[in-house]
Coordinates of C-alpha atoms in Angstrom, one line a residue:
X1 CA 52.8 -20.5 -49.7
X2 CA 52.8 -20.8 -46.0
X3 CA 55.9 -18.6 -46.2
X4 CA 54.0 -15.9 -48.1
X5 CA 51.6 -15.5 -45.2
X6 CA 54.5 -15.0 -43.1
X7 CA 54.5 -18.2 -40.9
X8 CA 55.8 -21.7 -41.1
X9 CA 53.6 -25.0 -41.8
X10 CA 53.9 -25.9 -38.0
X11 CA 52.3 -22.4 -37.2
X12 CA 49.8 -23.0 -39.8
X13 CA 48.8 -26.2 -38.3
X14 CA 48.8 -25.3 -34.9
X15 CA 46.2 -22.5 -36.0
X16 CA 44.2 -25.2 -37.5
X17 CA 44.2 -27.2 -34.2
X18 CA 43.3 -23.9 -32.0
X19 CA 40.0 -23.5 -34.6
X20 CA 38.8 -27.5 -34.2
X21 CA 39.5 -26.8 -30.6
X22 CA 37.4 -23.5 -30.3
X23 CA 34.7 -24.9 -32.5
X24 CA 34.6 -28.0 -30.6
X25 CA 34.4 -26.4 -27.0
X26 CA 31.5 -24.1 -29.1
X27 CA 29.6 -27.4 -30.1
X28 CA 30.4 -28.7 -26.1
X29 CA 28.8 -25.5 -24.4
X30 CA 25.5 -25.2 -27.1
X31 CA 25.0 -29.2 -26.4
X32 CA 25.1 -28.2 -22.7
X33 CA 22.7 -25.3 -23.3
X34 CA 20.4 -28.2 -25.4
X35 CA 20.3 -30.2 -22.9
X36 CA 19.8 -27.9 -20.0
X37 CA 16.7 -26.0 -22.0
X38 CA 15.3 -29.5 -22.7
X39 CA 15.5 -30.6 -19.0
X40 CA 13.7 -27.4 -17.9
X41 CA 11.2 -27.8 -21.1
X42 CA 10.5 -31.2 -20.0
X43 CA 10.1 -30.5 -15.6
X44 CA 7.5 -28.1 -17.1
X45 CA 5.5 -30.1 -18.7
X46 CA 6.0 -32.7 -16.1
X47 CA 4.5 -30.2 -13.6
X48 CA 1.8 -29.5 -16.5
X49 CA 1.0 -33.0 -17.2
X50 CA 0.5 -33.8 -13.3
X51 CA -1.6 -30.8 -12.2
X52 CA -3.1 -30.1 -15.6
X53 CA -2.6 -26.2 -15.6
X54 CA -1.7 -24.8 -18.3
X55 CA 1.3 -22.4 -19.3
X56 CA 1.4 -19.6 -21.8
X57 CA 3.9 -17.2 -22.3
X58 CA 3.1 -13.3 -23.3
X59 CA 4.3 -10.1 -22.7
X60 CA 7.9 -10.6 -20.8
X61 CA 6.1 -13.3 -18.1
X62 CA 4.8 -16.7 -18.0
X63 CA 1.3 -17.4 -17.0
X64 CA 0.3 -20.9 -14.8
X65 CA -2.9 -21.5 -14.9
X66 CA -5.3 -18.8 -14.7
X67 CA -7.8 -19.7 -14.1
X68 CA -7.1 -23.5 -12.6
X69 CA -8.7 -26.7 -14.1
X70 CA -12.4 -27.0 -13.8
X71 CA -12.9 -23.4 -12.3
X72 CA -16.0 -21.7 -12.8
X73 CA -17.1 -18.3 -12.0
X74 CA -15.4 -14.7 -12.1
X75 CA -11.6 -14.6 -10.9
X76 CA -10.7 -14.3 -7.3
X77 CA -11.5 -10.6 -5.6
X78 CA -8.7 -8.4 -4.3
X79 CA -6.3 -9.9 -1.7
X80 CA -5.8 -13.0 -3.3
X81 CA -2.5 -11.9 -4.8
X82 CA 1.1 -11.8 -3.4
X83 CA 4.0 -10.5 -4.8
X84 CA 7.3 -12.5 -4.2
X85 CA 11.0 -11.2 -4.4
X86 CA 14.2 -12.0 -4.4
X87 CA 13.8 -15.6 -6.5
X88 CA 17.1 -16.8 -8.0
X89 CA 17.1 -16.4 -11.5
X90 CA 17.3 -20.1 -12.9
X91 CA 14.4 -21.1 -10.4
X92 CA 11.6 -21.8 -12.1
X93 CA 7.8 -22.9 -11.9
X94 CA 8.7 -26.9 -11.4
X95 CA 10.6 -25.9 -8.1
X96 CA 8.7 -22.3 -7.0
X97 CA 4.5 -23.7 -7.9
X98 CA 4.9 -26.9 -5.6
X99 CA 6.2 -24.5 -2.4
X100 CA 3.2 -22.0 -2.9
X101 CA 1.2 -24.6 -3.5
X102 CA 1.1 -25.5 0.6
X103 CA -0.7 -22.6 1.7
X104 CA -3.6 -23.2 -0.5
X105 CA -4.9 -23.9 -4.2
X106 CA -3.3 -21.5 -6.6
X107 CA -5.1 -19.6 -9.3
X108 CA -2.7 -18.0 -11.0
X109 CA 1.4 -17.7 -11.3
X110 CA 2.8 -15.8 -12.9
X111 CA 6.8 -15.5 -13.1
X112 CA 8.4 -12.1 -14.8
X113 CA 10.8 -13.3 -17.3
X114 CA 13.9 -11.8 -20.0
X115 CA 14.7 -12.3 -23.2
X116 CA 17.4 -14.7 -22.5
X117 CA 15.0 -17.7 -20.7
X118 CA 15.9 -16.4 -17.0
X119 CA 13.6 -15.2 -14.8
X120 CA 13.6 -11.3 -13.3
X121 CA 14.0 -12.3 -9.5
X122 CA 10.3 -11.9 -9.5
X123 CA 6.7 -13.1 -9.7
X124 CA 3.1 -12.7 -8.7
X125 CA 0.9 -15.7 -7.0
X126 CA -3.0 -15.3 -7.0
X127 CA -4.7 -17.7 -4.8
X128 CA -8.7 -18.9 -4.7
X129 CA -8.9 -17.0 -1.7
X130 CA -7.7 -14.3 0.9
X131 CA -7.1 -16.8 3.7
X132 CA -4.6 -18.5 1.4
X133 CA -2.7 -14.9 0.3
X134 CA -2.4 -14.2 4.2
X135 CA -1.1 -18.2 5.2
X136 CA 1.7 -17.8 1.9
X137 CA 2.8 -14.5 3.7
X138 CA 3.5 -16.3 7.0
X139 CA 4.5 -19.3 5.9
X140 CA 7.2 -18.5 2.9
X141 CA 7.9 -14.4 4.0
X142 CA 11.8 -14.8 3.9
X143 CA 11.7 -18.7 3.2
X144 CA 15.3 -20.6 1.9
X145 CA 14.5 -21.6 -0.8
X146 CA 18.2 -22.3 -1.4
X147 CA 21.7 -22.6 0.8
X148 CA 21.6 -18.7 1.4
X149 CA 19.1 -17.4 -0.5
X150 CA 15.3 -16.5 1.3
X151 CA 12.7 -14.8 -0.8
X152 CA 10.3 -11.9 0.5
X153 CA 6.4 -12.1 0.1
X154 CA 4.3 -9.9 0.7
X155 CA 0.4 -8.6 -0.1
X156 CA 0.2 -7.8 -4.2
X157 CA -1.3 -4.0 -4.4
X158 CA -3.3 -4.8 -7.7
X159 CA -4.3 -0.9 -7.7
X160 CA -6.9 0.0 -10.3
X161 CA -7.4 3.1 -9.3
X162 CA -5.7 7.1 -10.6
X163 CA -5.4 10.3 -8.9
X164 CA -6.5 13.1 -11.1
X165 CA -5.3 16.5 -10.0
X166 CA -5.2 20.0 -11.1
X167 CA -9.0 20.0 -12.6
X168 CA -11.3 22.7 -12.7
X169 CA -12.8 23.4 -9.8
X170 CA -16.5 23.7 -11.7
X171 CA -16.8 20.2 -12.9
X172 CA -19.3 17.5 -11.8
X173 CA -18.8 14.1 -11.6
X174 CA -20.7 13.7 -14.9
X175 CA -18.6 15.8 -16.9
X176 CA -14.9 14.2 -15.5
X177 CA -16.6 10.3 -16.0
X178 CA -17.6 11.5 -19.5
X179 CA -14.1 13.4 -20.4
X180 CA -12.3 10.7 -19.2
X181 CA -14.0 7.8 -21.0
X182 CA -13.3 9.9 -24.1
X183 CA -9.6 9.9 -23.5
X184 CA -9.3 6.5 -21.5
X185 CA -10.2 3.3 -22.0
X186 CA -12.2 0.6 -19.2
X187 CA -13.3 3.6 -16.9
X188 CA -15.6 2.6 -14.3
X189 CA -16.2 4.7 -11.7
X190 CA -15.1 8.4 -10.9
X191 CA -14.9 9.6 -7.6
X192 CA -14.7 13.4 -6.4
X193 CA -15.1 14.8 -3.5
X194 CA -17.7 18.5 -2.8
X195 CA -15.3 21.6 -1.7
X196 CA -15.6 22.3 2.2
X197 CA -16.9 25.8 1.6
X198 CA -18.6 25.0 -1.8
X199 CA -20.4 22.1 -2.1
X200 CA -21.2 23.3 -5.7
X201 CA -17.4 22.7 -6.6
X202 CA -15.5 20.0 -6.4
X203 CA -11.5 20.1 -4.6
X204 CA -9.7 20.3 -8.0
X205 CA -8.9 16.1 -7.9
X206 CA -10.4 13.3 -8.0
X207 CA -10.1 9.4 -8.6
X208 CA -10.6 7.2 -11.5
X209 CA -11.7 3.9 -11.3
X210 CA -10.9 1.4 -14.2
X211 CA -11.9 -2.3 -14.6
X212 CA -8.3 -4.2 -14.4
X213 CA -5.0 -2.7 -13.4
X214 CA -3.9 -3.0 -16.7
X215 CA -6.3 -0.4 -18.0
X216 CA -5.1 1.8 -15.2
X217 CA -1.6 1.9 -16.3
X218 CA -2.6 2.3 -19.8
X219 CA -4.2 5.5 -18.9
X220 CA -1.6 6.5 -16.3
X221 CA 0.8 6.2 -19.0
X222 CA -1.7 7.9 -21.9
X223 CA -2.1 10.7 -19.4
X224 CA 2.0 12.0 -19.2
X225 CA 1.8 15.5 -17.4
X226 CA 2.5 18.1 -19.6
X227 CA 2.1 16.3 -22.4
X228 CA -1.8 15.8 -22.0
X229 CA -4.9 18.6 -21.5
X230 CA -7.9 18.0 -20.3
X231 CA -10.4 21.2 -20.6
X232 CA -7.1 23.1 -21.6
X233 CA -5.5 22.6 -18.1
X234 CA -2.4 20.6 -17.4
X235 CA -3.5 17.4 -14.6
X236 CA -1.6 15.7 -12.7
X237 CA -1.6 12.0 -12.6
X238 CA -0.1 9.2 -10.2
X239 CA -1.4 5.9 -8.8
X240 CA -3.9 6.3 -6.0
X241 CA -3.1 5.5 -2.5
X242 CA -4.6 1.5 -2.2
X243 CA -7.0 1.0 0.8
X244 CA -5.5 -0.9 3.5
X245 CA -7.3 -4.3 3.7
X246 CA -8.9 -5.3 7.0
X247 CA -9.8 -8.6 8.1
X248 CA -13.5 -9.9 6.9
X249 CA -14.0 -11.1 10.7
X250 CA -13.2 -8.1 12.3
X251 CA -15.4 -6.3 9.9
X252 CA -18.3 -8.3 10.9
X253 CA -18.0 -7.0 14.4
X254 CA -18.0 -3.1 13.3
X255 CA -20.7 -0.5 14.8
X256 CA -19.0 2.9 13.5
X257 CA -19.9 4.8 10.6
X258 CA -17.6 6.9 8.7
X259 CA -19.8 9.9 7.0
X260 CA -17.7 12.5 4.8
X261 CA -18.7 15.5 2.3
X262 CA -20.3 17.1 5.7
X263 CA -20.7 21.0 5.8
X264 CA -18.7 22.6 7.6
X265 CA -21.6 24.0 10.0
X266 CA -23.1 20.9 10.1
X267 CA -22.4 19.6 14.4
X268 CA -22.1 17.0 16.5
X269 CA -25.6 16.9 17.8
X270 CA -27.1 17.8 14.4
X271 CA -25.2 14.2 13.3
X272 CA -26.7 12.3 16.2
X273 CA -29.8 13.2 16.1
X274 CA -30.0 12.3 12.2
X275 CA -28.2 9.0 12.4
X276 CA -30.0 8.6 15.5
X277 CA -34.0 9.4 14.8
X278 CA -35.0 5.6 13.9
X279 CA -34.1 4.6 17.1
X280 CA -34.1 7.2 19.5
X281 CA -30.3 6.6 21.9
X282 CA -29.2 4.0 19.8
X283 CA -25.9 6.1 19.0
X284 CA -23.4 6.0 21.3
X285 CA -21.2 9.2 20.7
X286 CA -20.5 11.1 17.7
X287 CA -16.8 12.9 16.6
X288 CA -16.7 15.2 14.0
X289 CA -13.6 16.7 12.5
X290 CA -14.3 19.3 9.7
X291 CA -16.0 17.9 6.7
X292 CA -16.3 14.3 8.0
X293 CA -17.4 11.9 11.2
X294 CA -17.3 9.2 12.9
X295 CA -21.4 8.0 14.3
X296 CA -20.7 5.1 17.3
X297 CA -23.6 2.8 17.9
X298 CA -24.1 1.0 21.0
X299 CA -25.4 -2.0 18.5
X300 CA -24.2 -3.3 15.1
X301 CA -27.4 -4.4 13.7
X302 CA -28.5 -0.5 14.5
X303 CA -25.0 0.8 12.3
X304 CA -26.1 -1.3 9.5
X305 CA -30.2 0.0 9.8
X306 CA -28.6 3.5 9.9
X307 CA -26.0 2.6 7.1
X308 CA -29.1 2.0 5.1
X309 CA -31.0 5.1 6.0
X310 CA -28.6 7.8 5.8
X311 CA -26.3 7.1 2.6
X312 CA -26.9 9.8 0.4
X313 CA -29.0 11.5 2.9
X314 CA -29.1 15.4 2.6
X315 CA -27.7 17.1 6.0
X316 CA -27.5 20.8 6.3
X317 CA -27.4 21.2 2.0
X318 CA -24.9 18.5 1.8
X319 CA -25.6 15.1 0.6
X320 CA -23.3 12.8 2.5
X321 CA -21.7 9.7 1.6
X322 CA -21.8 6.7 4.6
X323 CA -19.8 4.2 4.8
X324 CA -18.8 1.4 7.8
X325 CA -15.3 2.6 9.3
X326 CA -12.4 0.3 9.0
X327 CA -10.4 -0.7 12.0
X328 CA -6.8 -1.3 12.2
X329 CA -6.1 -2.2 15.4
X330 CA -6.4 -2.2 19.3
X331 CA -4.0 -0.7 21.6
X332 CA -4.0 0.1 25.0
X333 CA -8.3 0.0 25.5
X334 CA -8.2 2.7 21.9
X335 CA -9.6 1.1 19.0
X336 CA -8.5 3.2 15.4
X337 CA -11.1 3.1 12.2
X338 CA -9.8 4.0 8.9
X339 CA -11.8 6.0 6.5
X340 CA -12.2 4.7 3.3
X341 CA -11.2 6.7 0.3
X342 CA -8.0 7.6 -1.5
X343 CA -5.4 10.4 -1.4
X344 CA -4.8 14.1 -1.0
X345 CA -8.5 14.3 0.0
X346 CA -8.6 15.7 3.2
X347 CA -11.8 13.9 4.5
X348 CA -12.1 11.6 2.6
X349 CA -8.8 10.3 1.7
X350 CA -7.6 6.8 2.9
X351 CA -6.1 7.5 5.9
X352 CA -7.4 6.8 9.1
X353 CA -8.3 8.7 12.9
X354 CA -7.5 7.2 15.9
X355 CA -10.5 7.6 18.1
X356 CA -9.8 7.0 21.9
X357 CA -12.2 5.6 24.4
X358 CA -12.6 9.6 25.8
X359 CA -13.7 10.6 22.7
X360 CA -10.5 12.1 21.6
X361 CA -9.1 12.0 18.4
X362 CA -5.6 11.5 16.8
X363 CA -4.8 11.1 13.5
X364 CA -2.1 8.7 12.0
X365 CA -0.9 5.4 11.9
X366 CA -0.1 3.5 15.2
X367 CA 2.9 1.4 15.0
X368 CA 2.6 -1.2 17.4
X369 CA 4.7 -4.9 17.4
X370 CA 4.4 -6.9 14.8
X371 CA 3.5 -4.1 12.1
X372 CA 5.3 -3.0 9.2
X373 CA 6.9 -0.8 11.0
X374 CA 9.1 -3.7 13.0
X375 CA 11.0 -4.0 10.0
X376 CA 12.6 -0.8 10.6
X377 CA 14.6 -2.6 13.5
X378 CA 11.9 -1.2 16.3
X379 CA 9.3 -3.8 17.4
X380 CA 8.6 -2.6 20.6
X381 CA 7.0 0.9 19.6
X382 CA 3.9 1.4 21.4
X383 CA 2.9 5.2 20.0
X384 CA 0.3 7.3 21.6
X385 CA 0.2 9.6 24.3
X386 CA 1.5 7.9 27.6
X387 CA -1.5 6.8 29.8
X388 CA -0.2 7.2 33.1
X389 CA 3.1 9.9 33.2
X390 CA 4.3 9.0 36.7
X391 CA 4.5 5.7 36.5
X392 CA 7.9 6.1 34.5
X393 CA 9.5 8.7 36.6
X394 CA 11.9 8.5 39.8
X395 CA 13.2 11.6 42.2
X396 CA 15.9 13.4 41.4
X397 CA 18.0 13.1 44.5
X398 CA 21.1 15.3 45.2
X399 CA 24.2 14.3 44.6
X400 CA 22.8 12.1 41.2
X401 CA 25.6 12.0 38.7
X402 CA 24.3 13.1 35.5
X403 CA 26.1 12.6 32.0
X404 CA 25.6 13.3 28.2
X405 CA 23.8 10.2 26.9
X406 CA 23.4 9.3 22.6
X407 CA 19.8 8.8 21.6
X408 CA 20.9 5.9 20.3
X409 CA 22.4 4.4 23.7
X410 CA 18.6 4.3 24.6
X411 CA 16.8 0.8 24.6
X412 CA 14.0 1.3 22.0
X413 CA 11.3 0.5 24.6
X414 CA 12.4 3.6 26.3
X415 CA 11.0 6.1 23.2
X416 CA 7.1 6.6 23.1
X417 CA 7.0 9.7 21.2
X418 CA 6.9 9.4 17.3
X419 CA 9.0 12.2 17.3
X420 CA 11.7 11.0 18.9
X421 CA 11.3 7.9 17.2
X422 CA 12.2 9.4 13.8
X423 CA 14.8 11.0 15.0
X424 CA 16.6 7.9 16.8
X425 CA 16.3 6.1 13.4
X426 CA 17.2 8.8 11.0
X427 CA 20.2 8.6 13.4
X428 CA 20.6 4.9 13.2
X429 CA 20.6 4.7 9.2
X430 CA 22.9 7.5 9.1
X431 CA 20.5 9.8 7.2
X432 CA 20.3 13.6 8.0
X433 CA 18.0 14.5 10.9
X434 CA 14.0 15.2 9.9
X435 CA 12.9 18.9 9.1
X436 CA 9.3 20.4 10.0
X437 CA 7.7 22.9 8.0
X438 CA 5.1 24.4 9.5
X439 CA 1.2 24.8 7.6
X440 CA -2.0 26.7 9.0
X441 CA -5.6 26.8 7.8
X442 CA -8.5 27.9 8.9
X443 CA -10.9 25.6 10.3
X444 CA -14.8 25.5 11.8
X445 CA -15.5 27.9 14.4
X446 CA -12.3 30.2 13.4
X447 CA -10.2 27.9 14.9
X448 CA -6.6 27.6 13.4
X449 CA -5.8 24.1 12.5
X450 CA -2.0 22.9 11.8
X451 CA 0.2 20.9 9.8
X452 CA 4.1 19.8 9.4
X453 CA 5.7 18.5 6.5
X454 CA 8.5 16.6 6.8
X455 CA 11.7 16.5 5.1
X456 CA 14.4 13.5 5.3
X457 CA 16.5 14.9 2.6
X458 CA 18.8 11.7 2.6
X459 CA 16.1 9.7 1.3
X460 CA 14.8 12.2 -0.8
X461 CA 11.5 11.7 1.2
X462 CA 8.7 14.0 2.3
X463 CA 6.3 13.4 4.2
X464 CA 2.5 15.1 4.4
X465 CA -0.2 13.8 6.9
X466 CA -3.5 14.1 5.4
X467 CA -5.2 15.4 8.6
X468 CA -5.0 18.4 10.6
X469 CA -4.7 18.8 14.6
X470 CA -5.5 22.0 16.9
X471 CA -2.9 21.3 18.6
X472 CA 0.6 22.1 18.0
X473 CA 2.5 18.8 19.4
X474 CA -0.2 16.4 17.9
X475 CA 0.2 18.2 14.4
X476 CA 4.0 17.2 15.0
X477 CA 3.9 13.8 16.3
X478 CA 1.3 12.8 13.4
X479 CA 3.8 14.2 11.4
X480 CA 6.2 12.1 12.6
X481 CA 4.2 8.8 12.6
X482 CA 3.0 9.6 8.7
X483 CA 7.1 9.6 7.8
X484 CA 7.8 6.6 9.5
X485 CA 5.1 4.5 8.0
X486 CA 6.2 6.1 4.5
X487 CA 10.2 4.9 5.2
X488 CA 8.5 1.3 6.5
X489 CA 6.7 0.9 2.9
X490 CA 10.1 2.1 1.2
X491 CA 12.8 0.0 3.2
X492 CA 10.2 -3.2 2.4
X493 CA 9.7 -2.6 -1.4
X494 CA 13.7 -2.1 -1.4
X495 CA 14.6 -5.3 0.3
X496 CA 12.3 -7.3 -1.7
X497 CA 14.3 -5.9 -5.0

């Protein structure tokens, strides 16, 4: 019979032999997968049994806690949350929750995980408070946490809020918080911002507020362009721009108002002597740029009287919207506030003006050390306009040999300008040089304001400041600055994936 097969009874055998063997190395391997699933099972429940958290699994990740034993009260507020990258995949809660347990109590992990029991390289850690977030960051931002192997954290950006674009011009607030509650669920707040020339009409965007980021995505993914109307016109939709968190203690020390939704007409002596007439000299100076301002007090306790006062105060026709200004930083005697807001707003829209101790103004983000931007390779940035010229320039004797020198040749301290700073590390990454495109509008008193857009085509990156200069080399350098605090936020989300 064995002949009929056409093989011999040793052959036949030997195929026997090769099938115990295989099933037997099969049994071996799913014994070894037992026992390595009940090892992890059981350093779970360990770490469950001895901090009493508990552990649920749903939607692709696995939950710790949330909220911790014997908490009471709503959830921790915003900045509580870090996002952590680069985790091995067979690391798990029993080795990652004791490590980020050392900067403070934990409310919440949660680790992103597949189908096939590994994690996805990635999780989120809420902590009871903001102090705790901010110690994880500098205590386990590219920690070992094995022979070779160091994890990024950073600040979570639990955003919970949409840009809406591309609506009619002739809707109130009303009418978008109403549509959108009819199409969207967990709406809270709507915010749009009064046209410049017509404060009848809104700018054709605004922003949606929703109660968790969950909702938010819901909606953003509800609300595909071209796929969705609203009032019969086709909307854009994206994520809002996140407000850049500033420290509670160095709010506590602010005297500047940020006002927006100004009219155009509306001046600089009109605003201080409004946000002035409680307390007759109590503001110290006053810089408006088109449809919003920045009030300076000599006090704080007179910022917050007038903070009181004028929100929602009518000025010149337009009822303006007062808020305290956020400040990111001192450098070289120049402190910088942020207005708060979102996107594309012009005004109003989450980016911030650097206001000098002459009363100057530039818009755009300094880069100074330590900032995100000293992950591009470039910690010793400085930014701005140079204070004193001559103090970095020598004669130019006769007989001085000159010779062709590469940008990059240059020490990094040696470039102030953010100009030449994009350049140097477009040049350094090996990307094609920046392109400038530039935009004109006109602004108050018939002046013509400017604007570049940048282009980094290797990166597929462009780049649009959200404020406009007078002048043609500040319209450039805050160009400049905007694309190289965009390419710091890209090169730091792609190293932490």
């Amino acid at each position: 019979m064995a002949l009929e097969r056409g093989g011999s009874p040793v052959e036949e055998v030997k195929g026997d032999v090769d099938s115990d063997s295989r099933e037997g190395a099969s049994l071996l391997l799913d014994e070894e997968y037992f026992k390595l699933s009940c090892a992890k099972e059981l350093a779970l429940l360990a770490l469950m049994e001895k901090t009493g958290y508990n552990m649920v699994q749903e939607n692709g990740q696995r939950k710790y806690g949330g909220p911790p034993p014997g908490w009471e009260g709503p959830a921790p507020p915003r900045g509580c949350e870090v996002f952590v990258g680069k985790i091995p995949r067979d690391m798990y809660e029993d080795d990652l929750v004791p490590l980020f347990e050392k900067p403070g109590t934990i409310y919440e992990f949660r680790l992103m995980m597949e189908f096939s029991g590994e994690n996805r390289g990635y999780a989120f850690v809420m902590y009871t408070d903001r102090e705790a977030a901010q110690r994880a960051i500098q205590m386990l931002d590219n920690y070992e946490v094995r022979p070779g192997k160091f994890i990024g954290v950073c600040m979570s950006l639990d955003n919970c809020r949409l840009f809406i674009g591309s609506i009619p011009k002739d809707k109130r607030k009303d009418e978008i918080m109403e549509e959108m509650k009819k199409v969207t669920d967990g709406v809270v707040d709507v915010i749009v911002y009064q046209s410049s020339a017509e404060k009848s009409r809104n700018r054709g965007f605004a922003f949606v507020e929703y109660e968790s980021h969950k909702a938010a995505a819901m909606a953003r993914r509800k609300l595909i362009p071209g796929t969705f109307l609203l009032w019969g016109h086709s909307i854009q939709v994206d994520w809002a721009e996140p407000e850049k968190d500033v420290d509670d203690e160095v709010m506590q020390r602010v005297r500047v108002l940020y006002v927006r939704n100004l009219s155009l007409e509306t001046s600089e002596e009109t605003l201080r002597r409004e946000f002035s007439h409680f307390k007759p000299g109590c503001v110290e100076r006053v810089k408006k740029l088109t449809d919003y301002a920045f009030v300076h007090y000599r006090s704080r306790s007179d910022a917050l009287t007038a903070l009181s006062l004028m929100n929602g105060a009518e000025i010149d026709g337009a009822t303006v919207e007062v808020t305290l200004a956020k400040p990111v930083g001192i450098r070289d005697g120049s402190k910088r506030y942020i207005s708060k807001g979102g996107q594309n707003g012009g005004g109003g829209n989450g980016t911030f003006v650097l206001s000098r101790n002459d009363g100057g103004m530039i818009g755009g983000d300094a880069m100074r050390p330590g900032s995100t931007l000293a992950r591009l390779g470039i910690p010793n940035y400085k930014g701005g306009a140079r204070d004193d010229l001559d103090r970095g320039t020598f004669p130019l004797l006769p007989g001085i040999p000159l010779s062709t020198t590469s940008l990059l040749s240059l020490k990094q301290s040696q470039i102030r300008s953010a100009v030449s700073l994009l350049e140097f590390y477009c040049q350094k990454n090996c990307w094609s040089p920046p392109e400038y495109y530039l935009y004109s509008t006109p602004g108050q008193d018939g002046k013509l304001l400017l604007l570049y857009k940048v282009v980094i085509a290797s990166t597929r990156s462009t780049c649009i400041p959200d404020k406009l200069c007078e002048l043609l080399d500040d319209a450039k350098e805050l160009a400049a600055q905007t694309a190289l605090w965009k390419l710091a936020l890209f090169c730091r989300r792609r190293s932490l994936t």
